[in-house]
Amino acid sequence: MQARDIAVQLPTVTYGDPVTRAVRVMTLGRLPGLIVVDGGGRPRVVLPGTQVLRLAVPRTYQEDPALARTVDEAHADLFWQELGNRTVGDCLPSQLVRPVIVALDATLLEVAAVMASMRSPLVAVVDRSGVLAGAITLDGLLTGLAVSDSVSDSDS
């Protein structure tokens, strides 16, 4: 089995999308993370869900979570509304890690190795020109491995 066999189409975001859209896409799609693509459909960064959350939470609160306790519920709700003007690009660190990418013909073992080494529950699958062809989630990979294993067991 190869990456192309289990890759699925997932919604993506761009650098110019509002952070609120990124959080909404991930939440409504129940995705483990997001793929940020450029105008040509090439993945530029794969963000696990915790990183998407980091886009929404100001750095000062991340560095000192005790500050979050000082914000009452009414002001916390206002805080989320203020995110509307910030874009994904505004919130990404200046030093981006390389995207978590595999080729269409990657084996499931290769996909698993990349997921494990990059600690990402989401991998972008690209064609030969580097354009996003689909994505593989950790759940999709584990399902693919289980199906592949059960097929090989029945062949024995």
Coordinates of C-alpha atoms in Angstrom, one line a residue, residues 2-4 7 43 99-107 110-115 123-127 131-136:
Q2 CA 1.2 3.5 -0.8
A3 CA 0.4 7.0 0.4
R4 CA -1.9 7.6 -2.6
A7 CA -4.6 10.0 1.2
P43 CA 2.3 22.8 1.3
P99 CA 6.6 20.8 6.1
V100 CA 5.7 17.2 6.9
I101 CA 5.5 15.9 3.3
V102 CA 5.6 12.5 1.6
A103 CA 5.3 11.6 -2.1
L104 CA 2.3 9.8 -3.6
D105 CA 4.3 6.6 -3.9
A106 CA 5.6 6.6 -0.3
T107 CA 5.0 3.3 1.5
E110 CA 7.7 5.7 5.2
V111 CA 4.6 7.7 6.2
A112 CA 4.7 6.3 9.7
A113 CA 8.4 7.1 10.0
V114 CA 7.9 10.7 8.9
M115 CA 4.9 11.1 11.3
V123 CA 1.2 14.5 6.6
A124 CA 0.8 16.3 3.3
V125 CA 1.0 14.0 0.2
V126 CA 2.4 15.8 -2.9
D127 CA 2.7 14.9 -6.5
V131 CA 1.5 20.3 -5.4
L132 CA -0.7 19.0 -2.6
A133 CA -2.5 15.8 -3.7
G134 CA -4.1 14.9 -0.3
A135 CA -3.3 14.3 3.3
I136 CA -2.9 11.4 5.7

